[in-house]
Amino acid sequence: MLGKRSPQRGFYDADYLYAEWVGRKTFYGFLAARRGQLFTDEQFAVLYCLNNGRPSVPPSVLATALLLQWYDDVSDQEARDSAKYDLRWKVALGVEVEVQPYAKVTLQVFRAQLIVHHLEDTVFKDVLALATAQGVLKQGQSLTVAQDTSPILGRGAVKDAYNLLGDGIVLILRELAKQAEEELETVAAGEGLERYVTGSSLKGEADIDWTQADQRAGFLQQVVADADRLLEVVRVRRSQLRADSLEDQALAEAAGLLSQVLVQDIEHQESGPAIRRGVSRDRMPAVHDPEMRHGRKSKAKRFDGHKAALVVDTDSQLILAIDVLPGNAADQEGALALVEQTEANSGCVVEETIGDCAYGAGATRQAFADAERTLVASVPASTNQGHFPKTAFQINSARLSQPGERGRLLRFREPWS
């Protein structure tokens, strides 16, 4: 049942006792001062039963916790601990000092419910609405905004090809067991695939000498053969189901993930299947978060997950638009669409967009120019792995048509020119 926060502020609430100590001008003090304005419990009533069950943690508290979690960049467990021990969080949440306001799973379920009910942008839009109400943003105002991306770690464990194949096989076995209303171990035993559902690791349980190439190749051949055989089981099972039924869709999704692993990580040679050399550009490193990708923010900084593309007002520092990109996507992907989203969200006019050199390539500049928008970005550095780059040469196009001049078409640009 929907739990509601009392409109009456208590003498023992942390924001009443310690707001000055934490600082009213801090982010925590800002949230404390706007209790009941930024979020109300009634906003999230659709997520709860209104007349049955035990009262929930007030959703206005959980929505505030999501903001604090983003601000402090902490995990769900750390968000639970901060709400229990950190005086700044207690002030922002408006709870008593000795109270633990929520468990980790409560925060996770609340976030999941927001996504299921398509309310994931509620917190974001409420912040913008408050900024508009207080005059921070004004209808028709001209803005200068900055664009950039930030890494988001995926929720799936990154696996090598062997364990990734094993995870894909288990996903299919789980769905087959669910549809047959049998235990996972029973279905796995029936297909001769017990080793994939017992033990903590497929590779760890394998009785081979991993220093021997022939034993590694033989083990991989067995795993690939098991995957191919299980995919055939799925094809037979799907032929017995009504097309596009929920069961058919679930099996198709699980089989699609296993097939993707086979395509991206395995290559077939005359001697048999082998681990593909190099990394596929669009490699899926975890079947439990199939949208995560290998990404990098720089040559030295790598991550596995997604990218959050952000648009920020350079004056107020408010985030005005956001999108989630694959981890391996270019930073500038969808940059123009984010500017248009900014105007729709804020009711303001974007006069100028600022980005780093990732946004300075010709295609992005042309897209902004065609849309009659101003883009300010550094020109990407031109390198050629220790050799002369293309920019070190000039093409004399005026002499292209002159006989005998093609050999002297290129002239090296002197370093001092």
Coordinates of C-alpha atoms in Angstrom, one line a residue:
M1 CA 0.0 0.0 0.0
L2 CA 1.2 3.5 -0.7
G3 CA 3.1 4.9 2.3
K4 CA 2.9 8.7 2.8
R5 CA 5.2 11.0 4.5
S6 CA 3.6 13.2 7.2
P7 CA 3.4 16.9 6.2
Q8 CA 4.2 17.7 9.8
R9 CA 8.0 18.1 10.3
G10 CA 9.3 16.5 13.5
F11 CA 11.6 18.0 16.1
Y12 CA 13.8 14.9 15.7
D13 CA 14.1 15.0 11.9
A14 CA 17.7 15.3 10.8
D15 CA 17.0 18.4 8.6
Y16 CA 15.5 20.2 11.6
L17 CA 18.4 19.4 13.8
Y18 CA 21.4 19.5 11.5
A19 CA 20.6 21.4 8.4
E20 CA 22.9 24.3 9.4
W21 CA 25.7 21.9 10.2
V22 CA 25.4 20.1 6.8
G23 CA 24.9 23.5 5.0
R24 CA 21.7 24.9 3.6
K25 CA 23.5 25.8 0.4
T26 CA 24.9 22.3 -0.2
F27 CA 23.0 19.9 -2.5
Y28 CA 21.8 18.0 0.6
G29 CA 20.5 21.3 2.1
F30 CA 18.8 22.1 -1.2
L31 CA 16.9 18.8 -1.2
A32 CA 16.0 19.2 2.5
A33 CA 14.5 22.6 1.9
R34 CA 12.3 21.3 -0.9
R35 CA 10.8 18.4 0.9
G36 CA 7.2 18.1 -0.3
Q37 CA 7.9 20.4 -3.3
L38 CA 10.2 18.4 -5.5
F39 CA 8.5 15.0 -5.0
T40 CA 5.1 14.1 -3.4
D41 CA 4.0 10.6 -2.6
E42 CA 0.9 11.0 -4.7
Q43 CA 3.0 11.4 -7.9
F44 CA 3.9 7.7 -7.6
A45 CA 0.5 6.3 -6.5
V46 CA 0.2 4.3 -9.7
L47 CA 3.0 2.0 -8.4
Y48 CA 1.1 1.0 -5.3
C49 CA -2.1 -0.5 -4.1
L50 CA -4.1 2.3 -2.5
N51 CA -6.2 0.4 0.0
N52 CA -4.5 -2.9 0.8
G53 CA -1.4 -4.2 2.4
R54 CA 1.4 -2.8 4.6
P55 CA 2.3 0.9 4.0
S56 CA 5.4 1.2 1.9
V57 CA 8.5 3.4 2.3
P58 CA 7.2 6.8 1.1
P59 CA 8.1 7.0 -2.6
S60 CA 9.1 10.7 -2.2
V61 CA 11.9 9.4 0.1
L62 CA 13.1 6.8 -2.5
A63 CA 12.9 9.3 -5.4
T64 CA 15.2 11.7 -3.3
A65 CA 17.5 8.8 -2.6
L66 CA 17.9 8.2 -6.4
L67 CA 19.0 11.8 -6.8
L68 CA 21.5 11.4 -3.9
Q69 CA 22.8 8.1 -5.4
W70 CA 23.5 9.8 -8.7
Y71 CA 25.0 12.9 -7.0
D72 CA 27.4 10.8 -4.8
D73 CA 27.9 8.2 -7.6
V74 CA 27.4 5.2 -5.2
S75 CA 26.1 1.7 -5.6
D76 CA 22.7 0.4 -4.3
Q77 CA 24.4 -1.0 -1.2
E78 CA 26.3 2.2 -0.6
A79 CA 23.1 4.2 -1.1
R80 CA 21.5 2.0 1.7
D81 CA 24.5 2.5 3.9
S82 CA 24.7 6.3 3.3
A83 CA 21.0 6.6 4.2
K84 CA 21.7 4.7 7.4
Y85 CA 25.0 6.4 8.5
D86 CA 25.6 9.6 6.6
L87 CA 24.2 12.7 8.3
R88 CA 24.1 14.6 5.0
W89 CA 21.8 11.9 3.5
K90 CA 19.6 11.9 6.5
V91 CA 19.2 15.7 6.3
A92 CA 18.4 15.5 2.6
L93 CA 15.9 12.7 3.1
G94 CA 14.3 14.3 6.1
V95 CA 14.4 11.3 8.4
E96 CA 15.3 10.8 12.0
V97 CA 19.0 10.2 12.8
E98 CA 18.5 6.8 14.2
V99 CA 16.2 5.5 11.4
Q100 CA 17.2 3.3 8.5
P101 CA 14.8 4.6 5.9
Y102 CA 15.0 1.7 3.4
A103 CA 16.7 -1.6 2.5
K104 CA 18.8 -2.0 -0.6
V105 CA 16.1 -4.2 -2.3
T106 CA 13.5 -1.5 -1.6
L107 CA 15.5 1.0 -3.7
Q108 CA 16.1 -1.6 -6.4
V109 CA 12.4 -2.5 -6.7
F110 CA 11.3 1.1 -6.7
R111 CA 13.7 1.8 -9.6
A112 CA 12.4 -1.2 -11.5
Q113 CA 8.8 -0.2 -10.9
L114 CA 9.6 3.2 -12.4
I115 CA 10.9 1.6 -15.5
V116 CA 8.1 -1.0 -15.8
H117 CA 5.5 1.8 -15.6
H118 CA 7.5 4.1 -17.9
L119 CA 8.0 6.7 -15.2
E120 CA 11.8 6.5 -15.2
D121 CA 12.0 10.2 -16.3
T122 CA 9.7 11.4 -13.6
V123 CA 12.5 12.4 -11.2
F124 CA 14.2 14.2 -14.1
K125 CA 11.1 16.1 -15.3
D126 CA 10.2 17.1 -11.8
V127 CA 13.5 18.7 -11.2
L128 CA 13.1 20.7 -14.5
A129 CA 9.6 21.7 -13.5
L130 CA 10.9 23.0 -10.2
A131 CA 13.7 24.9 -11.9
T132 CA 11.0 26.5 -14.2
A133 CA 8.8 27.4 -11.3
Q134 CA 11.6 29.1 -9.5
G135 CA 12.7 31.1 -12.5
V136 CA 16.0 29.3 -13.1
L137 CA 14.6 28.5 -16.5
K138 CA 12.4 30.9 -18.4
Q139 CA 10.2 30.1 -21.4
G140 CA 11.9 31.1 -24.6
Q141 CA 15.2 31.9 -22.8
S142 CA 18.4 31.5 -25.0
L143 CA 20.8 28.9 -23.6
T144 CA 24.4 28.0 -24.2
V145 CA 24.7 24.2 -23.4
A146 CA 27.5 21.8 -23.2
Q147 CA 27.4 18.1 -24.3
D148 CA 29.5 15.2 -23.1
T149 CA 29.2 11.5 -22.2
S150 CA 29.8 9.6 -19.0
P151 CA 30.4 5.9 -18.6
I152 CA 27.8 3.7 -17.0
L153 CA 28.9 0.3 -15.8
G154 CA 26.8 -2.6 -17.0
R155 CA 25.1 -4.9 -14.5
G156 CA 26.4 -8.2 -16.1
A157 CA 29.7 -9.8 -15.2
V158 CA 32.1 -9.7 -18.2
K159 CA 32.9 -13.2 -19.3
D160 CA 35.3 -14.9 -21.7
A161 CA 34.1 -17.0 -24.6
Y162 CA 33.9 -20.3 -22.7
N163 CA 31.8 -19.0 -19.7
L164 CA 29.8 -16.7 -22.0
L165 CA 28.7 -19.8 -24.0
G166 CA 27.9 -21.5 -20.8
D167 CA 25.7 -18.6 -19.6
G168 CA 23.9 -18.7 -22.9
I169 CA 23.2 -22.4 -22.6
V170 CA 21.9 -21.9 -19.1
L171 CA 19.6 -19.2 -20.2
I172 CA 17.9 -21.5 -22.7
L173 CA 17.8 -24.4 -20.2
R174 CA 16.0 -22.1 -17.7
E175 CA 13.4 -21.1 -20.2
L176 CA 12.8 -24.7 -21.3
A177 CA 12.5 -25.7 -17.6
K178 CA 10.1 -22.9 -16.9
Q179 CA 7.8 -23.9 -19.9
A180 CA 8.0 -27.6 -19.0
E181 CA 7.3 -26.7 -15.3
E182 CA 10.3 -28.8 -14.3
E183 CA 13.5 -28.3 -12.3
L184 CA 16.4 -26.8 -14.1
E185 CA 18.7 -29.7 -13.1
T186 CA 16.1 -32.2 -14.5
V187 CA 15.9 -30.5 -17.9
A188 CA 19.7 -30.2 -18.1
A189 CA 20.2 -33.8 -17.2
G190 CA 17.6 -34.8 -19.9
E191 CA 19.7 -33.0 -22.5
G192 CA 23.0 -34.3 -21.1
L193 CA 24.0 -30.8 -20.1
E194 CA 24.3 -31.2 -16.3
R195 CA 27.8 -29.6 -16.1
Y196 CA 26.4 -26.2 -17.1
V197 CA 24.1 -25.9 -14.1
T198 CA 26.3 -27.5 -11.4
G199 CA 29.4 -25.8 -9.9
S200 CA 30.3 -22.2 -9.8
S201 CA 32.2 -21.9 -13.1
L202 CA 32.2 -23.9 -16.4
K203 CA 35.9 -23.4 -16.8
G204 CA 36.7 -24.0 -13.2
E205 CA 34.9 -27.3 -13.2
A206 CA 36.5 -28.5 -16.5
D207 CA 39.0 -31.3 -15.9
I208 CA 41.7 -30.3 -18.4
D209 CA 45.1 -28.8 -18.3
W210 CA 44.6 -25.2 -19.5
T211 CA 48.2 -24.8 -20.5
Q212 CA 47.8 -27.4 -23.2
A213 CA 46.4 -26.0 -26.5
D214 CA 45.0 -29.3 -27.7
Q215 CA 43.0 -29.8 -24.5
R216 CA 41.6 -26.3 -24.7
A217 CA 40.6 -26.9 -28.3
G218 CA 38.9 -30.1 -27.4
F219 CA 37.0 -28.6 -24.5
L220 CA 35.8 -25.7 -26.8
Q221 CA 34.7 -28.1 -29.4
Q222 CA 32.5 -29.9 -26.8
V223 CA 30.9 -26.6 -25.6
V224 CA 30.2 -25.4 -29.2
A225 CA 28.7 -28.8 -30.0
D226 CA 26.5 -28.6 -26.9
A227 CA 25.4 -25.1 -27.9
D228 CA 24.6 -26.1 -31.5
R229 CA 22.6 -29.1 -30.2
L230 CA 20.6 -27.0 -27.8
L231 CA 19.8 -24.5 -30.5
E232 CA 18.3 -27.4 -32.5
V233 CA 16.2 -28.4 -29.5
V234 CA 14.9 -24.8 -29.4
R235 CA 14.1 -24.9 -33.1
V236 CA 12.0 -28.1 -32.6
R237 CA 10.3 -26.7 -29.5
R238 CA 9.4 -23.4 -31.2
S239 CA 7.9 -25.3 -34.1
Q240 CA 5.4 -26.8 -31.6
L241 CA 4.4 -23.3 -30.2
R242 CA 2.1 -20.7 -31.6
A243 CA 4.1 -18.2 -33.5
D244 CA 4.8 -15.0 -31.6
S245 CA 3.3 -16.4 -28.3
L246 CA 5.1 -15.3 -25.1
E247 CA 6.7 -18.7 -24.8
D248 CA 8.0 -18.5 -28.4
Q249 CA 9.3 -15.0 -27.9
A250 CA 11.1 -16.0 -24.7
L251 CA 12.8 -19.0 -26.4
A252 CA 13.7 -16.9 -29.5
E253 CA 15.3 -14.2 -27.2
A254 CA 17.4 -16.8 -25.3
A255 CA 18.4 -18.6 -28.5
G256 CA 19.3 -15.3 -30.1
L257 CA 21.7 -14.4 -27.3
L258 CA 23.5 -17.8 -27.5
S259 CA 23.7 -17.5 -31.3
Q260 CA 25.2 -14.0 -30.9
V261 CA 27.9 -15.4 -28.7
L262 CA 28.7 -18.1 -31.2
V263 CA 29.0 -15.6 -34.0
Q264 CA 31.1 -13.0 -32.1
D265 CA 33.5 -15.2 -30.3
I266 CA 33.9 -18.4 -32.4
E267 CA 35.3 -19.0 -35.8
H268 CA 35.2 -22.3 -37.7
Q269 CA 38.5 -23.6 -39.0
E270 CA 39.4 -26.8 -40.7
S271 CA 40.6 -28.2 -37.4
G272 CA 37.3 -27.2 -35.7
P273 CA 35.9 -24.3 -33.8
A274 CA 38.4 -21.8 -32.3
I275 CA 38.3 -18.6 -30.3
R276 CA 38.1 -15.7 -32.7
R277 CA 41.2 -13.5 -32.7
G278 CA 40.7 -9.9 -31.7
V279 CA 37.5 -8.5 -30.3
S280 CA 34.4 -8.0 -32.4
R281 CA 33.5 -4.3 -32.5
D282 CA 30.0 -4.9 -31.3
R283 CA 30.8 -7.7 -28.8
M284 CA 28.3 -8.5 -26.1
P285 CA 30.4 -9.3 -23.0
A286 CA 27.5 -10.5 -20.8
V287 CA 24.2 -12.3 -21.6
H288 CA 22.6 -11.0 -18.4
D289 CA 23.0 -7.4 -19.7
P290 CA 23.0 -8.0 -23.5
E291 CA 23.0 -4.3 -24.3
M292 CA 26.3 -3.5 -22.6
R293 CA 29.4 -3.2 -24.7
H294 CA 33.2 -2.7 -24.4
G295 CA 33.7 1.1 -24.4
R296 CA 36.4 3.6 -23.8
K297 CA 36.4 7.3 -22.8
S298 CA 40.1 7.6 -23.8
K299 CA 42.9 5.5 -25.0
A300 CA 43.7 4.5 -21.4
K301 CA 40.3 4.5 -19.8
R302 CA 38.2 1.5 -20.7
F303 CA 34.9 0.3 -19.3
D304 CA 32.1 -2.2 -19.9
G305 CA 28.6 -0.9 -20.1
H306 CA 26.9 2.1 -21.6
K307 CA 27.3 5.8 -22.1
A308 CA 25.1 8.5 -20.7
A309 CA 24.9 11.4 -23.1
L310 CA 24.2 14.6 -21.3
V311 CA 23.3 18.2 -22.2
V312 CA 24.0 20.7 -19.4
D313 CA 23.1 24.4 -19.2
T314 CA 26.4 26.2 -18.7
D315 CA 24.9 28.9 -16.5
S316 CA 22.7 26.9 -14.1
Q317 CA 24.5 23.6 -14.5
L318 CA 21.1 21.9 -14.8
I319 CA 21.0 18.7 -16.9
L320 CA 18.4 19.4 -19.6
A321 CA 18.5 16.3 -21.7
I322 CA 19.9 12.8 -21.4
D323 CA 20.2 9.6 -23.5
V324 CA 21.8 6.2 -23.0
L325 CA 24.1 5.1 -25.8
P326 CA 25.9 1.7 -26.2
G327 CA 29.3 1.7 -24.6
N328 CA 31.1 1.5 -27.9
A329 CA 29.1 4.3 -29.5
A330 CA 30.8 7.5 -30.6
D331 CA 30.3 10.4 -28.1
Q332 CA 28.7 12.6 -30.8
E333 CA 26.1 10.0 -31.8
G334 CA 22.6 11.7 -31.6
A335 CA 24.1 15.0 -30.6
L336 CA 21.7 17.1 -32.7
A337 CA 18.7 15.1 -31.4
L338 CA 19.7 15.8 -27.8
V339 CA 19.7 19.6 -28.6
E340 CA 16.2 19.3 -29.9
Q341 CA 15.2 17.2 -26.8
T342 CA 16.7 20.0 -24.6
E343 CA 14.4 22.6 -26.1
A344 CA 11.4 20.3 -25.7
N345 CA 12.2 19.6 -22.1
S346 CA 13.1 23.1 -21.0
G347 CA 10.9 25.3 -23.2
C348 CA 14.1 27.3 -24.0
V349 CA 16.0 28.0 -27.2
V350 CA 19.5 26.5 -27.5
E351 CA 21.6 29.3 -29.1
E352 CA 25.0 27.5 -28.9
T353 CA 26.3 24.0 -28.2
I354 CA 29.8 23.4 -26.8
G355 CA 31.5 20.0 -27.0
D356 CA 35.0 18.6 -26.9
C357 CA 36.9 17.3 -29.9
A358 CA 34.7 14.2 -30.2
Y359 CA 32.0 16.6 -31.4
G360 CA 34.3 18.4 -33.8
A361 CA 34.4 16.0 -36.7
G362 CA 33.1 17.1 -40.1
A363 CA 29.9 15.1 -40.1
T364 CA 28.7 16.5 -36.8
R365 CA 29.6 20.0 -37.8
Q366 CA 27.7 19.6 -41.1
A367 CA 24.6 18.2 -39.3
F368 CA 24.5 21.2 -37.0
A369 CA 25.1 23.6 -40.0
D370 CA 22.3 22.1 -42.0
A371 CA 20.0 22.5 -39.0
E372 CA 21.2 26.2 -38.7
R373 CA 22.6 25.6 -35.2
T374 CA 25.9 26.8 -33.7
L375 CA 28.4 24.2 -32.6
V376 CA 31.6 25.1 -30.9
A377 CA 34.1 22.2 -30.7
S378 CA 37.8 21.6 -31.0
V379 CA 39.0 20.1 -34.3
P380 CA 40.1 16.5 -33.6
A381 CA 43.9 16.0 -33.7
S382 CA 45.2 14.4 -36.8
T383 CA 47.6 11.5 -36.2
N384 CA 48.9 8.6 -38.3
Q385 CA 50.8 6.3 -35.8
G386 CA 54.1 8.1 -36.1
H387 CA 53.9 8.7 -39.9
F388 CA 53.0 11.9 -41.7
P389 CA 49.3 12.6 -41.5
K390 CA 47.2 13.6 -44.5
T391 CA 47.3 17.2 -43.3
A392 CA 51.0 17.3 -43.9
F393 CA 50.3 17.4 -47.7
Q394 CA 48.6 19.9 -50.0
I395 CA 46.8 19.0 -53.2
N396 CA 47.2 21.5 -56.0
S397 CA 43.9 21.0 -57.7
A398 CA 44.5 23.8 -60.2
R399 CA 47.2 21.7 -61.9
L400 CA 45.3 18.4 -62.0
S401 CA 44.4 18.8 -65.7
Q402 CA 47.9 19.9 -66.9
P403 CA 49.9 17.2 -68.8
G404 CA 52.9 15.9 -66.9
E405 CA 51.8 17.5 -63.6
R406 CA 50.3 14.5 -61.9
G407 CA 53.6 13.3 -60.6
R408 CA 54.1 16.7 -58.9
L409 CA 50.5 16.8 -57.6
L410 CA 51.5 16.5 -53.9
R411 CA 53.7 19.0 -52.2
F412 CA 55.0 18.4 -48.7
R413 CA 53.9 21.1 -46.3
E414 CA 57.0 22.5 -44.6
P415 CA 56.8 22.5 -40.8
W416 CA 57.2 26.3 -40.8
S417 CA 54.5 27.0 -43.4

